[in-house]
Amino acid sequence: GENVEQHPSTLSVQEGDSAVIKCTYSDSASNYFPWYKQELGKRPQLIIDIRSNVGEKKDQRIAVTLNKTAKHFSLHITETQPEDSAVYFCAAKGASGTYKYIFGTGTRLKVLA
Amino acid sequence: SQTIHQWPATLVQPVGSPLSLECTVEGTSNPNLYWYRQAAGRGLQLLFYSVGIGQISSEVPQNLSASRPQDRQFILSSKKLLLSDSGFYLCAWSVLGSWQYFGPGTRLTVT
């Protein structure tokens, strides 16, 4: 069945450094890849997404890259701040007609001041 | 604008008791609706999703059930709760295959 692997499970960085989280998906028909940030006790919230016809997307300090051939996509956070500390989830959605979103297992990011 | 509501926000229930969690969406029509469960410190487990009234797809066989009596209402139920049903229950909606928007969640503790 469909699967999304996410690495690392935990990540600690110094404030101001960059953080990279990587995901690999199994369904080659997947065409939409959102990233969510979940703070402790709160709901997951979308921070950035990318579609399969785009290789990279950037929004201020956050960027996502997609390699369709390798079925990899990554989240890049630059100039990390303590408020970036949270759990981050990647997800993949299949082609039109598929309603399920397959989530990765999450990465707990700690930004050390 | 679209909003999603869940209630109750927290719930403590004894083992063997029934459960009913409700989710409603405002500001959109014919949304795809989802129920997820998140155990403490874990990822998101998809329980059910619905693409229309009365249409429910189950992802994990268990003692839970879901219903969609109205276009923007999604209900999660159980006849008898287990200890393992404890967790953070999240409802979500999506339209036109875009991103999912999650509700505030219900934190359920089964004692």
Short mmCIF file of N, CA and C in Angstrom, two decimals, chain A residues 12-56:
data_model
loop_
_atom_site.label_atom_id
_atom_site.label_comp_id
_atom_site.label_asym_id
_atom_site.label_seq_id
_atom_site.Cartn_x
_atom_site.Cartn_y
_atom_site.Cartn_z
N SER A 12 17.65 18.46 16.41
CA SER A 12 17.97 19.61 17.24
C SER A 12 18.96 20.49 16.50
N VAL A 13 18.67 21.78 16.44
CA VAL A 13 19.55 22.73 15.76
C VAL A 13 19.72 23.96 16.64
N GLN A 14 20.83 24.64 16.43
CA GLN A 14 21.05 25.89 17.13
C GLN A 14 20.26 27.00 16.44
N GLU A 15 19.76 27.93 17.22
CA GLU A 15 19.05 29.07 16.67
C GLU A 15 19.89 29.74 15.58
N GLY A 16 19.25 30.01 14.45
CA GLY A 16 19.95 30.63 13.34
C GLY A 16 20.46 29.66 12.30
N ASP A 17 20.59 28.39 12.69
CA ASP A 17 21.00 27.37 11.73
C ASP A 17 19.83 26.93 10.87
N SER A 18 20.11 26.11 9.87
CA SER A 18 19.08 25.57 8.99
C SER A 18 18.66 24.18 9.45
N ALA A 19 17.42 23.81 9.10
CA ALA A 19 16.90 22.47 9.40
C ALA A 19 16.34 21.89 8.11
N VAL A 20 16.60 20.60 7.91
CA VAL A 20 16.09 19.91 6.73
C VAL A 20 15.41 18.62 7.17
N ILE A 21 14.20 18.43 6.69
CA ILE A 21 13.43 17.22 6.97
C ILE A 21 13.09 16.57 5.63
N LYS A 22 13.29 15.25 5.56
CA LYS A 22 13.14 14.57 4.27
C LYS A 22 12.03 13.52 4.32
N CYS A 23 11.31 13.40 3.20
CA CYS A 23 10.26 12.40 3.08
C CYS A 23 10.38 11.67 1.75
N THR A 24 10.04 10.40 1.79
CA THR A 24 10.02 9.57 0.59
C THR A 24 8.65 8.93 0.47
N TYR A 25 8.07 8.98 -0.72
CA TYR A 25 6.74 8.39 -0.90
C TYR A 25 6.83 7.22 -1.86
N SER A 26 5.83 6.34 -1.78
CA SER A 26 5.89 5.11 -2.56
C SER A 26 5.00 5.15 -3.81
N ASP A 27 3.90 5.92 -3.76
CA ASP A 27 2.95 5.93 -4.86
C ASP A 27 3.40 6.95 -5.92
N SER A 28 3.83 6.47 -7.05
CA SER A 28 4.33 7.36 -8.10
C SER A 28 3.23 8.25 -8.67
N ALA A 29 1.95 7.93 -8.40
CA ALA A 29 0.84 8.76 -8.87
C ALA A 29 0.56 9.94 -7.94
N SER A 30 1.24 10.01 -6.81
CA SER A 30 1.03 11.13 -5.87
C SER A 30 1.38 12.43 -6.57
N ASN A 31 0.54 13.45 -6.36
CA ASN A 31 0.76 14.70 -7.10
C ASN A 31 0.63 15.94 -6.23
N TYR A 32 0.48 15.76 -4.92
CA TYR A 32 0.32 16.91 -4.04
C TYR A 32 0.97 16.59 -2.70
N PHE A 33 1.80 17.53 -2.21
CA PHE A 33 2.64 17.24 -1.03
C PHE A 33 2.58 18.42 -0.06
N PRO A 34 1.75 18.33 0.97
CA PRO A 34 1.68 19.39 1.97
C PRO A 34 2.60 19.09 3.16
N TRP A 35 2.98 20.15 3.86
CA TRP A 35 3.73 20.05 5.10
C TRP A 35 2.93 20.75 6.20
N TYR A 36 2.88 20.09 7.37
CA TYR A 36 2.14 20.63 8.50
C TYR A 36 3.06 20.81 9.69
N LYS A 37 2.74 21.83 10.47
CA LYS A 37 3.44 22.09 11.72
C LYS A 37 2.44 21.91 12.86
N GLN A 38 2.82 21.13 13.87
CA GLN A 38 1.93 20.91 15.00
C GLN A 38 2.64 21.29 16.29
N GLU A 39 2.17 22.32 16.93
CA GLU A 39 2.68 22.71 18.24
C GLU A 39 1.99 21.87 19.30
N LEU A 40 2.61 21.78 20.45
CA LEU A 40 2.16 20.90 21.51
C LEU A 40 0.70 21.17 21.88
N GLY A 41 -0.12 20.13 21.79
CA GLY A 41 -1.52 20.25 22.17
C GLY A 41 -2.42 20.94 21.16
N LYS A 42 -1.85 21.31 20.02
CA LYS A 42 -2.63 22.04 19.02
C LYS A 42 -2.90 21.19 17.77
N ARG A 43 -3.69 21.72 16.89
CA ARG A 43 -3.98 21.03 15.63
C ARG A 43 -2.82 21.21 14.65
N PRO A 44 -2.62 20.27 13.73
CA PRO A 44 -1.64 20.49 12.65
C PRO A 44 -2.11 21.63 11.76
N GLN A 45 -1.15 22.47 11.34
CA GLN A 45 -1.47 23.58 10.46
C GLN A 45 -0.57 23.56 9.25
N LEU A 46 -1.15 23.79 8.10
CA LEU A 46 -0.40 23.81 6.85
C LEU A 46 0.61 24.95 6.86
N ILE A 47 1.84 24.65 6.50
CA ILE A 47 2.85 25.71 6.41
C ILE A 47 3.32 25.93 4.97
N ILE A 48 3.31 24.90 4.16
CA ILE A 48 3.70 25.04 2.77
C ILE A 48 3.29 23.78 2.04
N ASP A 49 3.06 23.87 0.75
CA ASP A 49 2.72 22.70 -0.05
C ASP A 49 3.33 22.84 -1.43
N ILE A 50 3.37 21.72 -2.15
CA ILE A 50 3.93 21.74 -3.50
C ILE A 50 3.19 20.72 -4.34
N ARG A 51 3.01 21.02 -5.60
CA ARG A 51 2.37 20.11 -6.53
C ARG A 51 3.43 19.49 -7.43
N SER A 52 3.05 18.39 -8.06
CA SER A 52 4.04 17.59 -8.77
C SER A 52 4.59 18.26 -10.02
N ASN A 53 3.97 19.33 -10.47
CA ASN A 53 4.47 20.00 -11.67
C ASN A 53 5.47 21.11 -11.32
N VAL A 54 5.85 21.18 -10.05
CA VAL A 54 6.78 22.20 -9.57
C VAL A 54 7.93 21.52 -8.84
N GLY A 55 9.14 22.00 -9.01
CA GLY A 55 10.29 21.38 -8.35
C GLY A 55 10.65 22.02 -7.02
N GLU A 56 10.28 23.28 -6.85
CA GLU A 56 10.64 23.98 -5.62
C GLU A 56 9.66 25.11 -5.37
#
